[in-house]
Structure formats: structure tokens, C-alpha cells
Short mmCIF file of C-alpha atoms in Angstrom, two decimals:
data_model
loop_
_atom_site.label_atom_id
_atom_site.label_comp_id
_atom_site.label_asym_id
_atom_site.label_seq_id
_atom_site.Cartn_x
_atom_site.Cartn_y
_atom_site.Cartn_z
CA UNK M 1 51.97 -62.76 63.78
CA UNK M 2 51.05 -65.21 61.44
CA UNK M 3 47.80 -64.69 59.04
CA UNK M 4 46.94 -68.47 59.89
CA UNK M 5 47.05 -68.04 63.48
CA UNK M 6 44.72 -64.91 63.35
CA UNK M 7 41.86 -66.79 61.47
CA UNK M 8 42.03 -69.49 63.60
CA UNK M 9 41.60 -67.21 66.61
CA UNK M 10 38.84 -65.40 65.31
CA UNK M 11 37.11 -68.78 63.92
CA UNK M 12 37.12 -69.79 67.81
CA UNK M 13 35.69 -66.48 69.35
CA UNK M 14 33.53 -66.01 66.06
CA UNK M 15 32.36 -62.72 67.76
CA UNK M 16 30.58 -60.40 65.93
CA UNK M 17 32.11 -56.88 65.86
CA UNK M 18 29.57 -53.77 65.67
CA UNK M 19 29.65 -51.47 63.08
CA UNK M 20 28.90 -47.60 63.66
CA UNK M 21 28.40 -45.16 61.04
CA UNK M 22 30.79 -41.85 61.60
CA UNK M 23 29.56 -38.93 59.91
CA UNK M 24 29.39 -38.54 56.36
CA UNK M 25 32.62 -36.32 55.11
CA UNK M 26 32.47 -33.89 52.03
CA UNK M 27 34.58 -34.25 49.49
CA UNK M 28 34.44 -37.68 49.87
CA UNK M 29 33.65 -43.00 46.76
CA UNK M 30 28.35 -55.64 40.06
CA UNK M 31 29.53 -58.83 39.26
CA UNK M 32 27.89 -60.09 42.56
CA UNK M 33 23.59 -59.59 42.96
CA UNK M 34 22.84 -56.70 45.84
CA UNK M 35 20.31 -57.58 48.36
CA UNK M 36 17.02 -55.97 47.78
CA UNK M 37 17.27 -51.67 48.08
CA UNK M 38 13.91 -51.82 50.19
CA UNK M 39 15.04 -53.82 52.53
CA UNK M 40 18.23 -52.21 53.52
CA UNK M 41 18.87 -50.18 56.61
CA UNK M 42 21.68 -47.42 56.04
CA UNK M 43 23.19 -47.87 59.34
CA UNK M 44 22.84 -51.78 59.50
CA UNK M 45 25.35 -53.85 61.49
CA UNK M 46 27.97 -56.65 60.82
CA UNK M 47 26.33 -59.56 58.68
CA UNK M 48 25.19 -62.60 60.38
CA UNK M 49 28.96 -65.31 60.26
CA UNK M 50 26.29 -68.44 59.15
CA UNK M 51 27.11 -68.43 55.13
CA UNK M 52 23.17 -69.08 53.70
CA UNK M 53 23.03 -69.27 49.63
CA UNK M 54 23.34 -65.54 47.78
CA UNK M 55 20.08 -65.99 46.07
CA UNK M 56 17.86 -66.88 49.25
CA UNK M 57 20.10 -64.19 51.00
CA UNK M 58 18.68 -61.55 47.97
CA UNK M 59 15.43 -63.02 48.32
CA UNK M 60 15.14 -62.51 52.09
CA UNK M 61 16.85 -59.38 51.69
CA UNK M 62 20.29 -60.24 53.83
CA UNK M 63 23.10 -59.10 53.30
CA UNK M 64 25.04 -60.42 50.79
CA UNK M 65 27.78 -63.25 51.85
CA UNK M 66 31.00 -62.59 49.97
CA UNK M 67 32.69 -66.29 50.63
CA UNK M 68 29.92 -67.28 47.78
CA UNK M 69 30.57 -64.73 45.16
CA UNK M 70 32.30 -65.82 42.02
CA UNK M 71 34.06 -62.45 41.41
CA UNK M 72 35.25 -62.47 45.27
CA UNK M 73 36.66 -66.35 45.00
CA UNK M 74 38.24 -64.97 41.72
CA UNK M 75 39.94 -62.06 43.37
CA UNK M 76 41.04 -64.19 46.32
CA UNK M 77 42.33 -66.54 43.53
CA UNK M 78 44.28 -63.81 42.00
CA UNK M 79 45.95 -62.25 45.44
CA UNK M 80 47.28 -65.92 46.19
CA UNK M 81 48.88 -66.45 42.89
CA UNK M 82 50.21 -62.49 42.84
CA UNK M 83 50.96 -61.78 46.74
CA UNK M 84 51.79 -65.54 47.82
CA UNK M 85 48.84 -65.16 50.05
CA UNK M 86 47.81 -68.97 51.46
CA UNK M 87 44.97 -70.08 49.50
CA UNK M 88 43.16 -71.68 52.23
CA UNK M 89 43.97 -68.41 54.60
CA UNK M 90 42.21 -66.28 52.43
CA UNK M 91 38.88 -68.35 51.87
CA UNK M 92 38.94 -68.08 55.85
CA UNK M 93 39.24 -64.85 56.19
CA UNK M 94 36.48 -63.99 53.61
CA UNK M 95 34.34 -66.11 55.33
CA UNK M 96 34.73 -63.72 58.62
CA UNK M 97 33.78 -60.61 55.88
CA UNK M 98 30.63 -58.93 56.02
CA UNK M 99 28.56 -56.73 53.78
CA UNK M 100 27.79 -53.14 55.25
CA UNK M 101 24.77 -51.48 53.51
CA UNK M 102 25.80 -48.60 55.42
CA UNK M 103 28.57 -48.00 53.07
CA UNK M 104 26.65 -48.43 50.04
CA UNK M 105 24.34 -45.68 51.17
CA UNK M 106 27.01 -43.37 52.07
CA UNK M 107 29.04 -43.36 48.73
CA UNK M 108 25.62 -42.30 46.58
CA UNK M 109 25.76 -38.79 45.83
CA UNK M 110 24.26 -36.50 47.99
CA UNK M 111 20.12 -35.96 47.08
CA UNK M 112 20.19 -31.77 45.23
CA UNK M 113 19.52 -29.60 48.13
CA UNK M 114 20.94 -26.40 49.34
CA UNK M 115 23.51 -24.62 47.24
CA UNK M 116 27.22 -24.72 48.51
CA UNK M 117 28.06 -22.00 51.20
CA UNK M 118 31.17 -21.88 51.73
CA UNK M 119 30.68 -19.66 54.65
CA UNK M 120 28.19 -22.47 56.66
CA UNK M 121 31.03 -24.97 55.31
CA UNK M 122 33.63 -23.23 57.36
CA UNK M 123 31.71 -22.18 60.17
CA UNK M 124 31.57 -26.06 60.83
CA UNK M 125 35.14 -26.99 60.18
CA UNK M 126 36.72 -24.05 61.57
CA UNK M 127 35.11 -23.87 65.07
CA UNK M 128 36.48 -23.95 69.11
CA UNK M 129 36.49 -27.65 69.70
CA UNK M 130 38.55 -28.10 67.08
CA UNK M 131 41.21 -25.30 67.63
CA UNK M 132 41.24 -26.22 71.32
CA UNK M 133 41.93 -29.54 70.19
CA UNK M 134 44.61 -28.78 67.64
CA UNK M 135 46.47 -26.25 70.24
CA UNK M 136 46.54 -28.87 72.69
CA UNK M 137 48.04 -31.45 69.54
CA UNK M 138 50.60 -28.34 68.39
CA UNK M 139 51.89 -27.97 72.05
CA UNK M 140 52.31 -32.01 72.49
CA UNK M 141 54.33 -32.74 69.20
CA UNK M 142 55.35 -28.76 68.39
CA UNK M 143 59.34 -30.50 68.06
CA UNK M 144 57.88 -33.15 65.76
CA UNK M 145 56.09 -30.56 63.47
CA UNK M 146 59.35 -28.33 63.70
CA UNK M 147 60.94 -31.17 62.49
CA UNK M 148 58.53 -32.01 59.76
CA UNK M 149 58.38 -28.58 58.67
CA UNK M 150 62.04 -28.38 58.25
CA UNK M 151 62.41 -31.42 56.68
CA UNK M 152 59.92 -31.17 54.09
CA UNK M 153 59.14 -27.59 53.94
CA UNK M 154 55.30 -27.84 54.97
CA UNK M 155 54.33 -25.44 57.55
CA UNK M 156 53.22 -26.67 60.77
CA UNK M 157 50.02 -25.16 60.86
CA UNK M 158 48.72 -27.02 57.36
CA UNK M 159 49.90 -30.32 58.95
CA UNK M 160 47.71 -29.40 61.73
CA UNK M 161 44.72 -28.24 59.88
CA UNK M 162 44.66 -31.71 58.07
CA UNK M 163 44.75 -33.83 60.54
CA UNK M 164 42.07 -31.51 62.41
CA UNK M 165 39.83 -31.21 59.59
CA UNK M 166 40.09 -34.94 59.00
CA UNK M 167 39.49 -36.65 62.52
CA UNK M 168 40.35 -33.82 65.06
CA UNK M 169 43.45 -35.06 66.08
CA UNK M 170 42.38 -38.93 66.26
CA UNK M 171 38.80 -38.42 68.15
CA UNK M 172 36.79 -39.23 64.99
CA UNK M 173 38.81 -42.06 63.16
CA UNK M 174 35.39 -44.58 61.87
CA UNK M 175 34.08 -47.70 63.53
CA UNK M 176 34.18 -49.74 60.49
CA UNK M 177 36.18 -52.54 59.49
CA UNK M 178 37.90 -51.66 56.69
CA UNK M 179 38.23 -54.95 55.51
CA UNK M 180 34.30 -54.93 55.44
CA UNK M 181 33.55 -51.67 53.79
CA UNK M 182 36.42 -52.19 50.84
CA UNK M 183 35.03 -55.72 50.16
CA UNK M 184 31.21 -54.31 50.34
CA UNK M 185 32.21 -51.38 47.87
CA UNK M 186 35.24 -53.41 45.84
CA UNK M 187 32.07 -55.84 44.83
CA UNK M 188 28.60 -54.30 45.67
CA UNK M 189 29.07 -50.57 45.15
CA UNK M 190 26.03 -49.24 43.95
CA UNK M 191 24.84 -48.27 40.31
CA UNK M 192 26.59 -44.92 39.04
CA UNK M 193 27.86 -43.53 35.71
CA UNK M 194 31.64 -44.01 37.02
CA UNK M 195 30.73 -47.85 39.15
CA UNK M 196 33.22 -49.46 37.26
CA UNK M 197 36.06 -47.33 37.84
CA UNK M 198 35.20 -47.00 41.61
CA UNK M 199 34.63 -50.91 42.26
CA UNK M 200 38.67 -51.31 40.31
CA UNK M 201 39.89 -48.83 42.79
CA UNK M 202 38.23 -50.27 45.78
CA UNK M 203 39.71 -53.43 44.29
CA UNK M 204 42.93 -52.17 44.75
CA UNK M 205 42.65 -50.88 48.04
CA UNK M 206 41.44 -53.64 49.16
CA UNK M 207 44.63 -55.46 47.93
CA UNK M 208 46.68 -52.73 49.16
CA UNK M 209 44.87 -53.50 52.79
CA UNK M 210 45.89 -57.21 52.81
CA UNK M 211 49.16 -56.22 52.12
CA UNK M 212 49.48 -53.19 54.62
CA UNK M 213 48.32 -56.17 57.54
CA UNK M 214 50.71 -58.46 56.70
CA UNK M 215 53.68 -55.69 56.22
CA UNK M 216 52.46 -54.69 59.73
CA UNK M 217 51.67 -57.80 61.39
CA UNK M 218 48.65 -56.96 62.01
CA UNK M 219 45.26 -58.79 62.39
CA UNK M 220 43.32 -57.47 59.32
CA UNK M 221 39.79 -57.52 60.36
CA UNK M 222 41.83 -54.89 63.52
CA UNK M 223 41.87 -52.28 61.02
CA UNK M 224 39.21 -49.86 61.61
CA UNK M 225 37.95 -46.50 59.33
CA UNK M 226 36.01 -44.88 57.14
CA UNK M 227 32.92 -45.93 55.45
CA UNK M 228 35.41 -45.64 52.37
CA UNK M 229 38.27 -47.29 54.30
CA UNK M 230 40.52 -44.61 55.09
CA UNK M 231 42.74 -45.35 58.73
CA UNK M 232 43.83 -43.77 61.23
CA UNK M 233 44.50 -40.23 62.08
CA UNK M 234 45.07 -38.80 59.19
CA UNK M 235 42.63 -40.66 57.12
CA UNK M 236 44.73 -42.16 54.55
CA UNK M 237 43.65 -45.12 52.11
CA UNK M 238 45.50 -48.57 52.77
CA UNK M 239 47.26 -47.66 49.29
CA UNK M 240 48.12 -43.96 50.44
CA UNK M 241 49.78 -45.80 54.19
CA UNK M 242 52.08 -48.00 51.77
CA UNK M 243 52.84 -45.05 49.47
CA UNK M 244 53.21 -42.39 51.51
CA UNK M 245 53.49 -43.55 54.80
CA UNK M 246 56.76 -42.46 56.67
CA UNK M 247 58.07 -44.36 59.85
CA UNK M 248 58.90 -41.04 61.60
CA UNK M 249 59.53 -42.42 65.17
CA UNK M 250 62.11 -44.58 63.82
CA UNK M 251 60.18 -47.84 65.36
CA UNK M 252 60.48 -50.02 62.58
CA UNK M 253 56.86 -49.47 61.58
CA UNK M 254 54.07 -46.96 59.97
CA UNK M 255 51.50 -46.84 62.49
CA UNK M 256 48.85 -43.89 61.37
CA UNK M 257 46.27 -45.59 64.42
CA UNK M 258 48.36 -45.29 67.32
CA UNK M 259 51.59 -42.53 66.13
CA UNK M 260 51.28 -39.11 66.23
CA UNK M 261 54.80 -39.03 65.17
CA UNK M 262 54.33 -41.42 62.01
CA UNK M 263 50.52 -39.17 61.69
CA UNK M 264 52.44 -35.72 60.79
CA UNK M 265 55.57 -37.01 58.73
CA UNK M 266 53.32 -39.15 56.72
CA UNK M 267 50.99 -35.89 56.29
CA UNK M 268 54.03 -33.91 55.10
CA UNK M 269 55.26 -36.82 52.98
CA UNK M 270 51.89 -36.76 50.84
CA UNK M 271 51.40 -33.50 50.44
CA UNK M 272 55.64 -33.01 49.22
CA UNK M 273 55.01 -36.18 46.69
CA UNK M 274 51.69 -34.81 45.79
CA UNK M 275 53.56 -31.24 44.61
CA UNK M 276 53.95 -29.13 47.21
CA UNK M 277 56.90 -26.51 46.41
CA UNK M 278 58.86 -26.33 49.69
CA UNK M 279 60.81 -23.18 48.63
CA UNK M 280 57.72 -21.12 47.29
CA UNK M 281 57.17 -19.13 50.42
CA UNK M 282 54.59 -16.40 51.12
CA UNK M 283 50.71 -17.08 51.33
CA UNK M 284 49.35 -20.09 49.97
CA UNK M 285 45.93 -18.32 48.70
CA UNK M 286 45.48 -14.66 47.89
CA UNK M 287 42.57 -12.39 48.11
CA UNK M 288 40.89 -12.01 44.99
CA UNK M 289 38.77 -9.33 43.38
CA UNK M 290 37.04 -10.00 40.10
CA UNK M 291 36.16 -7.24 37.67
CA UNK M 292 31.79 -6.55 36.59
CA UNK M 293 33.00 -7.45 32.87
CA UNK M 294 33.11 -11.79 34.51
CA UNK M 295 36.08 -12.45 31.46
CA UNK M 296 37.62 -13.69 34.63
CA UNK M 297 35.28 -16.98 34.52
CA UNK M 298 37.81 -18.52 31.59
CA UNK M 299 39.81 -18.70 34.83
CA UNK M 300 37.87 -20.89 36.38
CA UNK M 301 37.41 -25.19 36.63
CA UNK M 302 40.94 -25.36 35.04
CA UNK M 303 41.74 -28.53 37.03
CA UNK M 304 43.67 -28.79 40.37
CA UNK M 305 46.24 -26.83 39.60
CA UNK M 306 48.28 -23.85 39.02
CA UNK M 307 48.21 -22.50 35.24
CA UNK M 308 48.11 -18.48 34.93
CA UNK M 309 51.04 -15.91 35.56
CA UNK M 310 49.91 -13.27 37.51
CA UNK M 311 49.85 -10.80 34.74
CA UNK M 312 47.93 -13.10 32.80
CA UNK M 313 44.96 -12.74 35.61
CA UNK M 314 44.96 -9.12 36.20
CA UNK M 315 44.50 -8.77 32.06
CA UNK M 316 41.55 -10.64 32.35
CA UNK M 317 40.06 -8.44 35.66
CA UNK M 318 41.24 -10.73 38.46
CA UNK M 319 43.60 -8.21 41.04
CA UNK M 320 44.35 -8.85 44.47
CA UNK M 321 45.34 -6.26 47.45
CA UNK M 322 48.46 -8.58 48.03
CA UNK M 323 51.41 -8.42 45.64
CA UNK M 324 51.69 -11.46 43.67
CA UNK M 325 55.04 -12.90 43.06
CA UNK M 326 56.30 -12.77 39.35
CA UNK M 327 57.92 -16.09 39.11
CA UNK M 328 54.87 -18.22 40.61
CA UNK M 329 51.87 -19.67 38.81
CA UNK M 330 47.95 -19.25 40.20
CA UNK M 331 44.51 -20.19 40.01
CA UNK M 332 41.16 -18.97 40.04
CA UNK M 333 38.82 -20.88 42.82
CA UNK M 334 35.70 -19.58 43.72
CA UNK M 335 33.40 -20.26 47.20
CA UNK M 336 29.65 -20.06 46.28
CA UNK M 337 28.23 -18.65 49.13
CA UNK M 338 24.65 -19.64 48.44
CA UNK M 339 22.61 -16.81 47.35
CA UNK M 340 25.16 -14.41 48.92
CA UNK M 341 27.90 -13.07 46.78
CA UNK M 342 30.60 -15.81 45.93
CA UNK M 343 34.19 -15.45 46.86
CA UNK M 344 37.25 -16.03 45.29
CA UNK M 345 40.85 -16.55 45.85
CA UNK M 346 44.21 -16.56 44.09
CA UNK M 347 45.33 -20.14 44.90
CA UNK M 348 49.13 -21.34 44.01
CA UNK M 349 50.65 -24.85 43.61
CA UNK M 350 50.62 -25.57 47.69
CA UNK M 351 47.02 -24.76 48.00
CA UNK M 352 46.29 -27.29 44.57
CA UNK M 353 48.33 -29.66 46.77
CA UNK M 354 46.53 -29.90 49.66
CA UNK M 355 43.47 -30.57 46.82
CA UNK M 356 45.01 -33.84 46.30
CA UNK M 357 44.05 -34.90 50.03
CA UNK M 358 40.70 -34.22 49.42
CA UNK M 359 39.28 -32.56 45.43
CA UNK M 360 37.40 -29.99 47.05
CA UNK M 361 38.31 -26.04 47.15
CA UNK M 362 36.07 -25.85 50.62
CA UNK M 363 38.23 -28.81 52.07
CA UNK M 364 41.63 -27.00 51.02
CA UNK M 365 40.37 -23.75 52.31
CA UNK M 366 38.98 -25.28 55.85
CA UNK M 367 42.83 -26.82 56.17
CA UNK M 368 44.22 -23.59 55.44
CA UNK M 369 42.02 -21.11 57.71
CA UNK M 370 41.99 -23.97 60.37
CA UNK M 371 45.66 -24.13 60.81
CA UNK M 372 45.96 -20.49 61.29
CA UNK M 373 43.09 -20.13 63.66
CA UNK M 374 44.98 -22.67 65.81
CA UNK M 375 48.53 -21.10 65.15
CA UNK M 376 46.99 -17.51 66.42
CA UNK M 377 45.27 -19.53 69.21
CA UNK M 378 48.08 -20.86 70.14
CA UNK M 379 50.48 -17.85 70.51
CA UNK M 380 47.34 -15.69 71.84
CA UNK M 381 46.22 -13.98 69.03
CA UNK M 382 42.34 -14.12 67.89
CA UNK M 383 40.96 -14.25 64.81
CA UNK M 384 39.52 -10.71 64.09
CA UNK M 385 35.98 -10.79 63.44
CA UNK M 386 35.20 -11.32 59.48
CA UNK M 387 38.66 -12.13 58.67
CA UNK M 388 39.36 -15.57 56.89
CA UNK M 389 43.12 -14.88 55.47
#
């Protein structure tokens, strides 16, 4: 379908489209004026269409109206002259764009509360409605992950215990238009030491969303997520669909909305281009102890990913119960428990991996103890009580 003919339709109905705020994720984020902070509601719907001038709009405390903004009529400028994009197409379709405040409110960091737990973390993520769910998803597609699995050498149950962790299994996908949140943060994201970097890559994926509807054929302002703009299932930026996206029921097209199929080879193709070592085997964390002497801690924050032999940690009073293969490398990661005793793990390159979905040890873990929860679920076999490995 035509970009043309979906702006004209939607000039004619010119019926707003609600926006609900999903719940706020962990682990995760002005050339134009922002209306007044005051005056801002952090769940506040869709934008009136009627264009009023950006200063009164500040003034009054709307919501700002992107079809007047220099830097947006610049950027529309740009994607015509770089994607072929109809000039006139696009200055319709900005005009059916609305700011969400909601968005701006939900990429500031958290207010300092509570310490991490990683134990109250997991007791959320790792819970019945989700393994009843994710059974139910193994048994429906369990040749399509058997597929996936052989093909790229991820197990089943991590595929699984991302797609649970992210949406459980398509029930929580986001009620935003992603069209609306990725302009609202691309050119209103709020003050921060790192808003210039994060207003470039919502840029970009804002780009990469344009291009995504018209490689589908889809209407853009259809395209529903995330108060960041991640779609579908599996939660995966516009960017990530084009990059990673895998067409695994052979249809002719990437569909993470509507495909379970398309959901777990495109999960599997991330994670293997993100470096995931199909042939590495065995667990992908270890039980950890630590020695009293803490010359472990060097270990620790070395980046996402996999630096020490194993030797190299039990010199420095890391050991594990498990044996650690020779010819692998590890990492140190540690789960504050809050003031209860932190714990630790032996992590390899396939747990880092799955840190490239999401930069957070307590997402990677949730995935990982998720996925096996379901698979012992699924074959009849209960967690013991206490046991997290």
C-alpha cells in the first residue's frame, strides 16, 4: 500500500488514537522548546490534530506540535533527499504525529530508592503466569524452537525466557504509537548528561521505523510499542526488526506483531549476531563462591563480556562447585540482594549475549532461570525450593 494513500485515509477519519502507558521495564532510553514540566501529566493522551503555534502551545502548556519544529522539518527534509521519501507525504504524516509526555517521564532515571534485590527482581519475572504462559507457547511452536535451536544453536528454553520476560508471549506488547514516542524522544527527550546521544539514536530509529513501514507495507502510525518504541513480541527496536529480523515462515515478510514463527528465529538471529557461541555447550552461568580476602572485586564491572580463564578466577578466590571448562572464558557478575548477602555467578560469552538484549545482569539472569522453570514445567519437573540454577 502506498504511503500517499494511507495519509489521505487517515486525513479523512482524522481519529484520534488513545495512548496507554504499559509498565515501566528495567533495564530499559532539544532543538525544539518542551511544554512547561508543571503542566504535564505522565500518562497524557494523543495530542490534539489542530496545529496551534509552538510558543502559545509552551505557554498554555500543550503539547508540543512537531509539524512546526525546525529540527523536525529539517529531518523530514533530510529522509526525502536520503530515502526518496515524497516530500509532501512526509509533512502529512508529521502533521498526524503527536507528542506523548508519557514517554518523556518514563525514560528519566528512576528517583534513588530501594537497593537492587535481585531476589524481589526474580520473584517478579520468574513467577506462574508466566511459566503457564510460556509452557502453553513451548507446546504450540516446540517444532519451530527445535528448529531454531538447531539452526542457530540457541537453546529453546532461552528463546522462551526472552520472549516471556519481554511481553509474556505477546500479552504485554505497548499501546503506543511508535511513530509518536520516537518523534517525542528523537526531538523532546528530556535534559540528561547523555541527551544528545539518546535524541541521535532515537533519530535513527525513527528513520529505521519509516523505513521498516514502507519495507512492510504497512501503515506507519499501525505500529504500536513501547514507550521507547520497541514492537512486537519480542520487543525489538525498528533498527533491531531490519537488522536482525528473520522471515522464518517463509511468507515473504518479518512480522514480529502477528508471527510467532518470525518472533523466535528473529530472537535466535540476535542473540547468534550479538555473540552467542553455538558450540560452547554446558551451563551458561556457574555458581560462584567468593573468598573473605574480596581480591575477587578486580573481577568485577569488566564490561559485558567474557575476559578471565578459569584459573585466572580461582587465583584471585572466585571457585565454583561446577567444573569449569579449560578452553572457555568467564565473568564475574554479582546480584545485590539488598541488605542480604549478594550473589554471584560465573557467567560465559552466551550469558554476556543475552546482555546485549537488555545491559542488565538481573534481565540476563530472569531469561535464564525463566526458561528453565518453564522447560521443567513443561516435562513435569518443579523447581526445588531455593534453587535458582
Amino acid at each position: 500500500m502506498k504511503l500517499i494513500s494511507l495519509l489521505l485515509a487517515l486525513a479523512v477519519s482524522a481519529s484520534p488514537l488513545s495512548q496507554a502507558a504499559p509498565a515501566k521495564k528495567p533495564g530499559k532510553k532539544s532543538t525544539h522548546s518542551r511544554a512547561k514540566a508543571g503542566t504535564r501529566a505522565a500518562a497524557r493522551t494523543a495530542a490534539p490534530l489542530v496545529a496551534v503555534p509552538a510558543a502559545a502551545a509552551a505557554l498554555a502548556g500543550d503539547a508540543i506540535v512537531f509539524s512546526e519544529s525546525e529540527a523536525v522539518i529539517a529531518f523530514a527534509d533530510e529522509l526525502a533527499l536520503r530515502h526518496g521519501f515524497p516530500r509532501a507525504e512526509l509533512g502529512a504524516l508529521i502533521g498526524q504525529i503527536r507528542y506523548i509526555d508519557a514517554a518523556v517521564q518514563l525514560v528519566k532515571p528512576a528517583p534513588k530508592g530501594k537497593p537492587k534485590n535481585w531476589q524481589n527482581y526474580s520473584r517478579v519475572t520468574i513467577e506462574p503466569i508466566r511459566i503457564r504462559a510460556g509452557v502453553a507457547f513451548w507446546n504450540q511452536h516446540a517444532a519451530v524452537l527445535a528448529r531454531a535451536q538447531a539452526e542457530y544453536g540457541v537453546p529453546a528454553e532461552v528463546i522462551v525466557g526472552i520472549i516471556g520476560v519481554e511481553t509474556i508471549y505477546g500479552k504485554n506488547t505497548g499501546r503506543f504509537r511508535v511513530l509518536d514516542v520516537l518523534t517525542t524522544l528523537a526531538f523532546a527527550y528530556p535534559e540528561a548528561p547523555n541527551q544528545a546521544a539518546r535524541m541521535a539514536f532515537f533519530r535513527g530509529e525513527l528513520e529505521n521505523a519509516l523505513l521498516l513501514a514502507r519495507k512492510s507495507h504497512i501503515d506507519p502510525l499501525s505500529m504500536l510499542g513501547s514507550f521507547a518504541g520497541a514492537i512486537g513480541m519480542p520487543q525489538f527496536m525498528p533498527g533491531s526488526v531490519l537488522a536482525y529480523g528473520v522471515d522464518y515462515d517463509n511468507d515473504g515478510n518479518i512480522d514480529l506483531r502477528n508471527s510467532a514463527v518470525d518472533v523466535i528465529g528473529s530472537v535466535a538471529s540476535f542473540l547468534v549476531q550479538h555473540g552467542w557461541q553455538p558450540k560452547q555447550g554446558g551451563p551458561i552461568v556457574y555458581p560462584a563462591r567468593v573468598s573473605d580476602d574480596r581480591v575477587w572485586e578486580s573481577f568485577l564491572n569488566q564490561g559485558l563480556a567474557a575476559k578471565f580463564r578459569g584459573d585466572e578466577l580461582r587465583a584471585g578466590g572466585v571457585s565454583s562447585s561446577a567444573a569449569l571448562p579449560a578452553s572457555q572464558r568467564y565473568g564475574l557478575i554479582d546480584l545485590p540482594n539488598g541488605s542480604e548477602p549478594t550473589e554471584y555467578r560465573i557467567a560465559t560469552d552466551n550469558f554476556f549475549a543475552i546482555t546485549q538484549y537488555n545491559r542488565s545482569y538481573f534481565y540476563a539472569m530472569s531469561v535464564i532461570e525463566l526458561g528453565r522453570a518453564i522447560r521443567l514445567a513443561r516435562s513435569g519437573q518443579p523447581l526445588a525450593s531455593g534453587e535458582t540454577l
